[in-house]
CSV table of C-alpha atoms in Angstrom, one decimal:
chain,number,residue,atom,x,y,z
A,1497,MET,CA,0.0,0.0,0.0
A,1498,HIS,CA,2.8,2.5,1.0
A,1499,TYR,CA,4.7,1.5,-2.2
A,1500,ASN,CA,1.8,2.2,-4.5
A,1501,ASP,CA,0.9,5.5,-2.8
A,1502,LEU,CA,4.4,6.8,-3.0
A,1503,LEU,CA,4.8,5.7,-6.6
A,1504,LYS,CA,1.6,7.6,-7.6
A,1505,LYS,CA,2.9,10.7,-5.8
A,1506,ILE,CA,6.2,10.5,-7.7
A,1507,GLN,CA,4.5,9.9,-11.1
A,1508,SER,CA,2.1,12.8,-10.5
A,1509,LYS,CA,5.0,14.9,-9.1
A,1510,THR,CA,2.9,15.7,-6.0
A,1511,ALA,CA,5.6,14.2,-3.8
A,1512,VAL,CA,7.4,16.7,-1.7
A,1513,LEU,CA,11.2,16.2,-2.0
A,1514,GLY,CA,13.8,16.9,0.6
A,1515,VAL,CA,17.5,17.3,0.1
A,1516,VAL,CA,19.8,17.2,3.1
A,1517,GLY,CA,23.0,19.2,2.5
A,1518,LEU,CA,23.0,22.2,0.2
A,1519,GLY,CA,26.6,22.1,-1.1
A,1520,TYR,CA,28.1,21.2,-4.5
A,1521,VAL,CA,26.0,18.1,-4.8
A,1522,GLY,CA,22.8,19.0,-2.9
A,1523,LEU,CA,22.0,22.4,-4.3
A,1524,PRO,CA,22.2,21.4,-8.0
A,1525,LEU,CA,20.1,18.3,-7.2
A,1526,ALA,CA,17.5,20.4,-5.4
A,1527,VAL,CA,17.3,22.8,-8.3
A,1528,GLU,CA,16.9,20.1,-10.9
A,1529,LYS,CA,14.1,18.4,-8.8
A,1530,ALA,CA,12.3,21.7,-8.5
A,1531,LYS,CA,12.7,22.4,-12.2
A,1532,ALA,CA,11.2,19.0,-12.9
A,1533,GLY,CA,8.0,20.2,-11.2
A,1534,TYR,CA,8.4,19.0,-7.7
A,1535,THR,CA,8.1,21.0,-4.5
A,1536,VAL,CA,11.6,20.8,-2.9
A,1537,ILE,CA,12.8,21.6,0.6
A,1538,GLY,CA,16.5,21.8,1.2
A,1539,PHE,CA,18.0,21.3,4.6
A,1540,ASP,CA,21.4,22.5,5.9
A,1541,VAL,CA,23.0,23.0,9.3
A,1542,GLN,CA,24.6,26.2,8.0
A,1543,GLU,CA,22.1,29.0,8.4
A,1544,GLN,CA,24.0,31.2,5.9
A,1545,LYS,CA,23.3,28.7,3.1
A,1546,VAL,CA,19.7,28.4,4.1
A,1547,ASN,CA,19.3,32.2,4.1
A,1548,LEU,CA,21.1,32.6,0.7
A,1549,VAL,CA,18.8,30.0,-0.9
A,1550,ASN,CA,15.7,31.6,0.5
A,1551,GLU,CA,16.8,35.0,-0.8
A,1552,GLY,CA,17.4,33.4,-4.2
A,1553,HIS,CA,21.2,34.0,-4.1
A,1554,ASN,CA,23.3,31.3,-5.7
A,1555,TYR,CA,26.7,30.2,-4.4
A,1556,ILE,CA,27.4,27.1,-6.5
A,1557,GLY,CA,29.0,27.5,-9.9
A,1558,ASP,CA,27.0,24.7,-11.6
A,1559,VAL,CA,23.7,26.3,-10.7
A,1560,VAL,CA,22.3,29.1,-12.9
A,1561,ASP,CA,21.5,32.1,-10.8
A,1562,SER,CA,18.2,32.9,-12.6
A,1563,ASP,CA,17.0,29.3,-12.2
A,1564,LEU,CA,17.5,29.4,-8.4
A,1565,LYS,CA,15.8,32.8,-8.0
A,1566,LYS,CA,12.8,31.8,-10.3
A,1567,LEU,CA,12.2,28.6,-8.4
A,1568,VAL,CA,12.4,30.3,-5.0
A,1569,ASP,CA,10.1,33.1,-6.1
A,1570,GLU,CA,7.6,30.5,-7.5
A,1571,GLY,CA,7.6,28.7,-4.1
A,1572,LYS,CA,9.0,25.5,-5.7
A,1573,LEU,CA,12.2,25.6,-3.7
A,1574,SER,CA,12.9,26.6,-0.1
A,1575,ALA,CA,15.5,25.9,2.5
A,1576,ARG,CA,15.2,25.2,6.2
A,1577,ALA,CA,17.6,24.8,9.1
A,1578,ASN,CA,14.9,23.1,11.2
A,1579,PHE,CA,15.1,19.4,10.4
A,1580,ALA,CA,11.7,18.7,11.9
A,1581,ASP,CA,10.3,19.9,8.6
A,1582,ILE,CA,11.6,16.6,7.1
A,1583,ALA,CA,8.2,15.3,8.2
A,1584,GLU,CA,6.7,17.2,5.3
A,1585,CYS,CA,8.7,15.3,2.8
A,1586,ASP,CA,7.9,12.1,0.9
A,1587,CYS,CA,11.4,11.5,-0.5
A,1588,VAL,CA,14.7,12.6,1.1
A,1589,ALA,CA,18.1,12.6,-0.5
A,1590,ILE,CA,21.2,12.8,1.8
A,1591,CYS,CA,24.0,14.8,0.2
A,1592,VAL,CA,26.5,15.5,2.9
A,1593,PRO,CA,30.3,15.4,3.0
A,1594,THR,CA,32.2,12.2,3.6
A,1595,PRO,CA,35.8,13.3,4.3
A,1596,LEU,CA,38.8,11.4,5.7
A,1597,ASP,CA,40.1,11.9,9.2
A,1598,GLU,CA,43.8,12.7,9.9
A,1599,TYR,CA,44.5,8.9,9.7
A,1600,TYR,CA,43.0,8.5,6.3
A,1601,GLN,CA,40.0,6.7,7.7
A,1602,PRO,CA,36.4,7.4,6.6
A,1603,ASP,CA,34.6,10.0,8.6
A,1604,ILE,CA,30.9,9.2,8.1
A,1605,SER,CA,29.7,11.3,11.1
A,1606,TYR,CA,27.8,13.7,8.7
A,1607,VAL,CA,26.0,10.8,7.1
A,1608,GLU,CA,25.2,9.2,10.5
A,1609,SER,CA,23.9,12.5,12.0
A,1610,SER,CA,21.8,13.2,8.9
A,1611,ALA,CA,20.3,9.7,8.9
A,1612,LYS,CA,19.4,10.2,12.6
A,1613,SER,CA,17.7,13.5,11.8
A,1614,VAL,CA,15.8,11.9,8.9
A,1615,ALA,CA,14.8,8.9,11.0
A,1616,GLU,CA,13.6,11.2,13.8
A,1617,TYR,CA,11.0,12.9,11.6
A,1618,ALA,CA,10.4,10.2,9.0
A,1619,HIS,CA,7.0,8.7,8.3
A,1620,LYS,CA,5.7,5.6,6.6
A,1621,GLY,CA,5.7,5.7,2.9
A,1622,MET,CA,8.9,7.7,2.6
A,1623,LEU,CA,11.9,7.1,0.3
A,1624,VAL,CA,15.4,7.8,1.7
A,1625,VAL,CA,18.3,7.9,-0.8
A,1626,LEU,CA,21.9,8.3,0.2
A,1627,GLU,CA,24.0,10.1,-2.4
A,1628,SER,CA,27.2,10.7,-0.4
A,1629,THR,CA,30.1,8.7,-1.7
A,1630,THR,CA,31.1,6.1,0.9
A,1631,TYR,CA,32.4,2.6,1.4
A,1632,PRO,CA,30.3,-0.4,0.3
A,1633,GLY,CA,27.9,-1.4,3.0
A,1634,THR,CA,27.2,2.0,4.5
A,1635,THR,CA,23.5,2.2,3.3
A,1636,GLU,CA,22.6,-1.2,4.8
A,1637,GLU,CA,25.0,-1.2,7.8
A,1638,ILE,CA,24.6,2.4,9.0
A,1639,ILE,CA,21.4,4.0,7.5
A,1640,GLN,CA,19.1,0.9,7.6
A,1641,PRO,CA,19.6,0.1,11.3
A,1642,ILE,CA,19.0,3.8,12.2
A,1643,LEU,CA,15.7,3.7,10.3
A,1644,GLU,CA,14.7,0.4,11.7
A,1645,GLU,CA,15.4,1.5,15.3
A,1646,LYS,CA,12.5,3.9,14.8
A,1647,GLY,CA,10.2,0.9,14.0
A,1648,PHE,CA,10.2,1.1,10.2
A,1649,LYS,CA,10.4,-2.0,8.1
A,1650,VAL,CA,12.6,-1.2,5.1
A,1651,GLY,CA,11.0,-2.3,1.8
A,1652,GLU,CA,7.5,-2.3,3.3
A,1653,ASP,CA,6.7,0.9,5.1
A,1654,ILE,CA,9.8,2.9,4.3
A,1655,PHE,CA,12.2,2.6,1.4
A,1656,LEU,CA,15.9,3.0,1.2
A,1657,ALA,CA,18.4,3.2,-1.7
A,1658,PHE,CA,21.9,4.4,-2.6
A,1659,SER,CA,22.5,6.5,-5.7
A,1660,PRO,CA,26.0,8.0,-6.0
A,1661,GLU,CA,26.4,11.6,-6.9
A,1662,ARG,CA,28.4,12.2,-10.1
A,1663,VAL,CA,29.0,15.9,-9.9
A,1664,ASP,CA,32.0,17.3,-11.8
A,1665,PRO,CA,32.3,21.0,-10.9
A,1666,GLY,CA,32.9,23.2,-14.0
A,1667,ASN,CA,32.1,20.5,-16.5
A,1668,VAL,CA,30.5,22.4,-19.4
A,1669,VAL,CA,28.9,19.3,-21.0
A,1670,TYR,CA,27.8,17.1,-18.2
A,1671,LYS,CA,25.7,18.5,-15.3
A,1672,THR,CA,23.3,16.9,-12.8
A,1673,LYS,CA,20.5,17.0,-15.4
A,1674,ASN,CA,22.2,14.9,-18.2
A,1675,THR,CA,24.6,12.7,-16.3
A,1676,PRO,CA,23.5,9.0,-16.2
A,1677,LYS,CA,22.4,7.8,-12.7
A,1678,VAL,CA,23.0,4.5,-10.9
A,1679,VAL,CA,20.5,3.4,-8.2
A,1680,GLY,CA,20.6,0.4,-5.9
A,1681,GLY,CA,17.7,-0.3,-3.5
A,1682,VAL,CA,17.8,-2.5,-0.4
A,1683,THR,CA,14.8,-4.3,-1.9
A,1684,LYS,CA,13.4,-4.4,-5.4
A,1685,GLU,CA,10.6,-2.0,-4.3
A,1686,CYS,CA,13.2,0.4,-3.0
A,1687,GLY,CA,15.1,0.3,-6.3
A,1688,PHE,CA,12.0,0.7,-8.4
A,1689,LEU,CA,11.0,3.9,-6.4
A,1690,ALA,CA,14.4,5.4,-6.6
A,1691,GLU,CA,14.5,4.7,-10.4
A,1692,ALA,CA,11.0,6.3,-10.8
A,1693,LEU,CA,12.1,9.4,-8.9
A,1694,TYR,CA,15.4,10.0,-10.8
A,1695,SER,CA,13.9,9.2,-14.2
A,1696,SER,CA,11.4,11.9,-13.6
A,1697,VAL,CA,14.1,14.5,-12.8
A,1698,ILE,CA,17.1,13.9,-15.1
A,1699,ASP,CA,17.6,13.3,-18.8
A,1700,GLY,CA,20.5,10.8,-18.4
A,1701,ASP,CA,19.9,7.0,-18.4
A,1702,ILE,CA,19.1,5.3,-15.1
A,1703,MET,CA,20.8,2.0,-14.3
A,1704,ARG,CA,19.2,0.1,-11.5
A,1705,VAL,CA,21.6,-2.4,-9.9
A,1706,SER,CA,20.9,-5.3,-7.6
A,1707,SER,CA,21.8,-3.7,-4.3
A,1708,PRO,CA,23.2,-0.5,-2.6
A,1709,LYS,CA,26.6,-2.3,-2.2
A,1710,VAL,CA,26.9,-2.6,-6.0
A,1711,ALA,CA,26.1,1.1,-6.4
A,1712,GLU,CA,28.5,2.1,-3.6
A,1713,MET,CA,31.3,0.0,-5.1
A,1714,GLU,CA,30.8,1.3,-8.6
A,1715,LYS,CA,31.2,4.9,-7.5
A,1716,ILE,CA,34.5,4.0,-5.8
A,1717,LEU,CA,35.6,2.1,-8.8
A,1718,GLU,CA,35.0,5.2,-11.0
A,1719,ASN,CA,37.3,7.4,-8.9
A,1720,THR,CA,39.8,4.7,-8.1
A,1721,PHE,CA,40.3,4.2,-11.8
A,1722,ARG,CA,41.1,7.8,-12.3
A,1723,ASN,CA,43.3,7.9,-9.2
A,1724,ILE,CA,45.4,5.0,-10.3
A,1725,ASN,CA,45.8,6.3,-13.9
A,1726,ILE,CA,46.7,9.8,-12.7
A,1727,ALA,CA,49.3,8.1,-10.5
A,1728,LEU,CA,50.7,6.4,-13.5
A,1729,ALA,CA,51.0,9.7,-15.4
A,1730,ASN,CA,52.7,11.3,-12.3
A,1731,GLU,CA,55.2,8.4,-12.1
A,1732,MET,CA,55.9,8.8,-15.8
A,1733,ALA,CA,56.5,12.5,-15.3
A,1734,ILE,CA,59.0,11.8,-12.6
A,1735,LEU,CA,60.8,9.3,-14.7
A,1736,CYS,CA,60.7,11.4,-17.8
A,1737,ASP,CA,62.3,14.3,-15.9
A,1738,ARG,CA,65.2,12.1,-14.9
A,1739,MET,CA,65.6,10.8,-18.5
A,1740,GLY,CA,65.2,14.3,-20.1
A,1741,ILE,CA,62.1,13.4,-22.0
A,1742,PRO,CA,59.1,15.8,-22.2
A,1743,VAL,CA,56.2,13.8,-20.6
A,1744,TRP,CA,53.4,16.0,-22.1
A,1745,GLU,CA,54.7,15.2,-25.6
A,1746,VAL,CA,54.8,11.5,-24.8
A,1747,ILE,CA,51.2,11.6,-23.7
A,1748,ASP,CA,50.1,13.5,-26.8
A,1749,ALA,CA,51.8,10.9,-28.9
A,1750,ALA,CA,50.3,8.0,-27.1
A,1751,LYS,CA,46.7,9.3,-27.3
A,1752,THR,CA,46.9,9.2,-31.1
A,1753,LYS,CA,46.2,5.5,-30.8
A,1754,PRO,CA,42.4,5.1,-31.4
A,1755,TYR,CA,42.0,2.1,-29.1
A,1756,GLY,CA,43.5,0.7,-25.9
A,1757,PHE,CA,44.7,4.0,-24.5
A,1758,MET,CA,43.0,6.8,-22.5
A,1759,ALA,CA,45.0,10.0,-21.8
A,1760,PHE,CA,45.5,11.0,-18.2
A,1761,TYR,CA,47.8,13.8,-17.2
A,1762,PRO,CA,50.3,14.5,-14.4
A,1763,GLY,CA,50.0,17.4,-12.0
A,1764,PRO,CA,51.1,18.8,-8.6
A,1765,GLY,CA,48.8,16.4,-6.8
A,1766,LEU,CA,45.2,15.4,-6.6
A,1767,GLY,CA,42.3,17.7,-5.7
A,1768,GLY,CA,38.6,17.7,-5.5
A,1769,HIS,CA,35.9,16.1,-3.5
A,1770,CYS,CA,36.2,12.5,-4.8
A,1771,ILE,CA,39.4,11.3,-6.4
A,1772,PRO,CA,41.8,12.0,-3.6
A,1773,ILE,CA,39.4,10.6,-1.0
A,1774,ASP,CA,37.2,7.8,-2.3
A,1775,PRO,CA,39.9,5.1,-2.8
A,1776,PHE,CA,40.9,5.3,0.9
A,1777,TYR,CA,37.3,4.3,1.7
A,1778,LEU,CA,37.8,1.1,-0.1
A,1779,THR,CA,41.2,0.4,1.3
A,1780,TRP,CA,39.8,0.9,4.8
A,1781,LYS,CA,36.8,-1.4,4.2
A,1782,ALA,CA,39.0,-4.0,2.5
A,1783,ARG,CA,40.8,-4.6,5.8
A,1784,GLU,CA,37.6,-6.0,7.2
A,1785,PHE,CA,37.9,-8.8,4.6
A,1786,ASN,CA,41.6,-9.3,5.3
A,1787,TYR,CA,42.7,-7.9,1.9
A,1788,HIS,CA,45.4,-5.3,1.3
A,1789,THR,CA,44.7,-3.1,-1.7
A,1790,ARG,CA,48.3,-2.7,-2.8
A,1791,LEU,CA,47.8,-1.0,-6.2
A,1792,ILE,CA,45.3,1.5,-4.8
A,1793,GLU,CA,47.6,2.4,-1.8
A,1794,SER,CA,50.7,2.7,-4.1
A,1795,ALA,CA,48.8,5.1,-6.3
A,1796,GLY,CA,47.8,7.1,-3.3
A,1797,GLU,CA,51.4,7.4,-2.1
A,1798,ILE,CA,52.5,8.6,-5.5
A,1799,ASN,CA,49.8,11.2,-5.9
A,1800,ASN,CA,50.2,12.4,-2.3
A,1801,ALA,CA,53.9,12.9,-2.8
A,1802,MET,CA,53.5,15.2,-5.9
A,1803,PRO,CA,53.4,18.5,-4.1
A,1804,GLU,CA,56.7,17.8,-2.4
A,1805,TYR,CA,58.2,16.6,-5.7
A,1806,CYS,CA,57.1,19.8,-7.4
A,1807,VAL,CA,58.7,21.9,-4.6
A,1808,ASP,CA,61.9,19.9,-5.0
A,1809,ARG,CA,61.8,20.6,-8.8
A,1810,VAL,CA,61.4,24.3,-8.2
A,1811,SER,CA,64.3,24.2,-5.7
A,1812,ARG,CA,66.5,22.6,-8.3
A,1813,LEU,CA,65.3,25.0,-11.0
A,1814,LEU,CA,66.2,28.0,-8.8
A,1815,ASN,CA,69.6,26.6,-8.0
A,1816,ARG,CA,70.4,25.8,-11.7
A,1817,LYS,CA,68.9,29.0,-13.3
A,1818,VAL,CA,69.5,31.8,-10.8
A,1819,ALA,CA,71.8,30.3,-8.2
A,1820,LYS,CA,69.3,31.0,-5.4
A,1821,PRO,CA,67.8,28.7,-2.7
A,1822,LEU,CA,64.1,28.4,-2.0
A,1823,ASN,CA,64.8,30.1,1.4
A,1824,GLY,CA,64.2,33.8,0.8
A,1825,SER,CA,63.1,33.4,-2.8
A,1826,ARG,CA,59.9,35.2,-4.0
A,1827,VAL,CA,57.5,32.6,-5.2
A,1828,VAL,CA,54.3,33.4,-7.1
A,1829,VAL,CA,51.7,30.6,-7.3
A,1830,LEU,CA,49.1,31.0,-10.1
A,1831,GLY,CA,45.8,29.3,-9.3
A,1832,ILE,CA,44.7,27.5,-6.1
A,1833,ALA,CA,41.5,25.8,-7.3
A,1834,TYR,CA,41.9,22.1,-7.9
A,1835,LYS,CA,40.9,22.4,-11.6
A,1836,PRO,CA,40.6,25.3,-14.1
A,1837,ASP,CA,37.9,27.9,-14.1
A,1838,ILE,CA,36.1,27.1,-10.9
A,1839,ASP,CA,36.3,28.3,-7.3
A,1840,ASP,CA,36.5,24.9,-5.7
A,1841,MET,CA,39.6,24.5,-3.5
A,1842,ARG,CA,38.7,21.2,-1.8
A,1843,GLU,CA,41.9,19.1,-1.4
A,1844,SER,CA,43.6,21.3,-3.9
A,1845,PRO,CA,47.3,20.5,-4.2
A,1846,ALA,CA,48.1,24.2,-4.7
A,1847,LEU,CA,47.3,24.8,-1.0
A,1848,GLU,CA,49.9,22.2,0.0
A,1849,LEU,CA,52.4,23.7,-2.5
A,1850,ILE,CA,52.0,27.1,-0.7
A,1851,ARG,CA,52.5,25.4,2.7
A,1852,LEU,CA,55.6,23.6,1.6
A,1853,PHE,CA,57.1,26.7,0.0
A,1854,LYS,CA,56.5,28.6,3.3
A,1855,GLU,CA,58.0,25.8,5.2
A,1856,GLN,CA,61.2,26.2,3.1
A,1857,GLY,CA,61.3,29.9,4.0
A,1858,SER,CA,60.1,31.2,0.7
A,1859,ASP,CA,58.2,34.5,0.4
A,1860,VAL,CA,55.0,33.2,-1.2
A,1861,VAL,CA,52.0,34.9,-2.7
A,1862,PHE,CA,49.2,33.6,-4.9
A,1863,ASN,CA,46.8,34.8,-7.5
A,1864,ASP,CA,43.5,33.2,-8.3
A,1865,PRO,CA,40.6,35.1,-10.1
A,1866,TYR,CA,38.1,32.7,-8.7
A,1867,ASN,CA,39.3,32.4,-5.1
A,1868,PRO,CA,40.1,35.7,-3.3
A,1869,HIS,CA,41.1,34.0,0.0
A,1870,MET,CA,42.6,30.7,1.1
A,1871,LYS,CA,43.0,28.9,4.4
A,1872,HIS,CA,45.0,25.8,4.8
A,1873,LYS,CA,46.6,24.2,7.9
A,1874,GLY,CA,46.9,27.4,9.8
A,1875,ILE,CA,47.9,29.5,6.8
A,1876,GLU,CA,45.6,32.3,5.6
A,1877,MET,CA,46.3,34.4,2.6
A,1878,ASP,CA,44.5,36.7,0.2
A,1879,SER,CA,44.9,36.6,-3.6
A,1880,VAL,CA,47.1,39.4,-5.0
A,1881,GLU,CA,46.6,41.2,-8.3
A,1882,LEU,CA,48.3,39.6,-11.3
A,1883,THR,CA,50.4,42.5,-12.6
A,1884,ASP,CA,53.6,42.7,-14.7
A,1885,GLU,CA,55.3,44.0,-11.6
A,1886,LEU,CA,54.3,40.9,-9.7
A,1887,LEU,CA,55.7,38.6,-12.4
A,1888,LYS,CA,58.9,40.6,-12.9
A,1889,THR,CA,59.8,40.7,-9.2
A,1890,ALA,CA,59.1,37.0,-8.7
A,1891,ASP,CA,62.1,34.7,-8.5
A,1892,VAL,CA,59.9,31.9,-9.9
A,1893,VAL,CA,56.3,31.7,-11.0
A,1894,VAL,CA,54.6,28.4,-10.4
A,1895,ILE,CA,51.5,27.6,-12.5
A,1896,ALA,CA,49.4,25.4,-10.2
A,1897,THR,CA,46.0,25.7,-11.9
A,1898,ASN,CA,45.5,26.2,-15.6
A,1899,HIS,CA,42.8,28.8,-15.5
A,1900,THR,CA,41.9,29.9,-19.1
A,1901,VAL,CA,42.1,33.6,-18.2
A,1902,TYR,CA,45.9,33.2,-17.7
A,1903,ASP,CA,47.9,34.4,-20.7
A,1904,ALA,CA,50.6,31.8,-20.8
A,1905,ALA,CA,52.8,33.6,-23.4
A,1906,HIS,CA,52.7,36.8,-21.5
A,1907,ILE,CA,53.5,35.1,-18.2
A,1908,VAL,CA,56.5,33.4,-19.7
A,1909,GLU,CA,57.7,36.6,-21.5
A,1910,THR,CA,57.4,38.7,-18.4
A,1911,SER,CA,58.7,36.4,-15.7
A,1912,LYS,CA,62.3,35.5,-14.8
A,1913,LEU,CA,61.5,31.8,-14.3
A,1914,VAL,CA,58.3,29.7,-14.8
A,1915,PHE,CA,57.5,26.2,-13.6
A,1916,ASP,CA,54.4,24.9,-15.2
A,1917,THR,CA,52.7,21.9,-13.5
A,1918,ARG,CA,49.6,21.9,-15.8
A,1919,ASN,CA,51.0,22.3,-19.3
A,1920,LEU,CA,49.3,25.7,-19.7
A,1921,THR,CA,52.3,26.8,-21.7
A,1922,LYS,CA,51.9,24.0,-24.3
A,1923,GLY,CA,53.7,25.0,-27.5
A,1924,ILE,CA,55.9,27.7,-25.9
A,1925,GLU,CA,59.6,27.1,-25.8
A,1926,ALA,CA,61.8,29.4,-23.7
A,1927,GLU,CA,65.0,29.3,-21.6
A,1928,ASN,CA,63.1,30.5,-18.5
A,1929,LEU,CA,60.4,27.8,-18.7
A,1930,GLU,CA,60.2,24.3,-17.3
A,1931,ARG,CA,57.2,22.0,-17.3
A,1932,LEU,CA,56.4,19.1,-14.9
């Protein structure tokens, strides 16, 4: 009975949808659900985000400002800090952070506290979907018991599924609306309801898998695949440097093969909300099954060591080109976002570069047109204006993010020394330029 009632609400779009967590994943999802015709309530513990949404002010790059304002003005989307209002919802998506702690172990405290808040105000006939990336088993081992402790029978009077977020900030082609979705329900009924909901919201294909564990594992596979292949590119960059071979040219040559090769590129380290973090969720869970994920952990070690390697390269470059040590040198870092043309600094290796340069006694400043301020491990700095004077007075300019607004030719022409970690200077040859 509950299943049929909820399915009818979803199909008629009379279901009220809740989204817990209004960040990079939650807000775009809430907007798409509201644009599809549903009434959507967003929940967040940060009152500033709640107020911004209710005022129609957007703070996420992948959301169109006018879309948010229109939906708020029409009453299709609102935000609340009071989680008791979850009782008004028929379906709730949990989109909260899943970081690592200082020991590289999963911190699922946000997921757990959100699940408890949902369970506190849940009602029969509700669908709960976890979207936060996590280790296989979380949905059934953490969320399900919390719901069942409140007297709900999952699959009969309340429904539970996992559907991993696939947000790629700044991607101009794939957004929440057109990215295919994977859903895995605890029971078939749970899976069918999740599939019905997402198919009514997004244009991308929906793949329903047999269980939440399959969906949880596939998301980690996606990002572990990228993590390992980036580690290979980074290791090739280190070896090519020692052998005097330009790694970027090697990769360009390799990708001419129309089959059997996919191009991945080196860089100063991994950044973002998924790739540097998700594989460690799997390595942690694997220990429960007495398995050591050697390849994944080796890739993590290579990628995590790249900021230190880049600082060492800069040190060698200064010694060789201008006979100066890092200690006391003026270092200008260009870009602190983890990828080009966005304001997302989460896990950005540029932040670690700045810390390591400071640790070596360098006089460090940064410029980033998308990020006016940074804070990392006790260091707080403001972006400085990118002027010719700044470039001329720097002992070395380090390109850490390849923002398209940066004029590579002008940077090289104006600076004494440039170390490019992102191949922004592709095609430029100069005595004062060195690439990763």
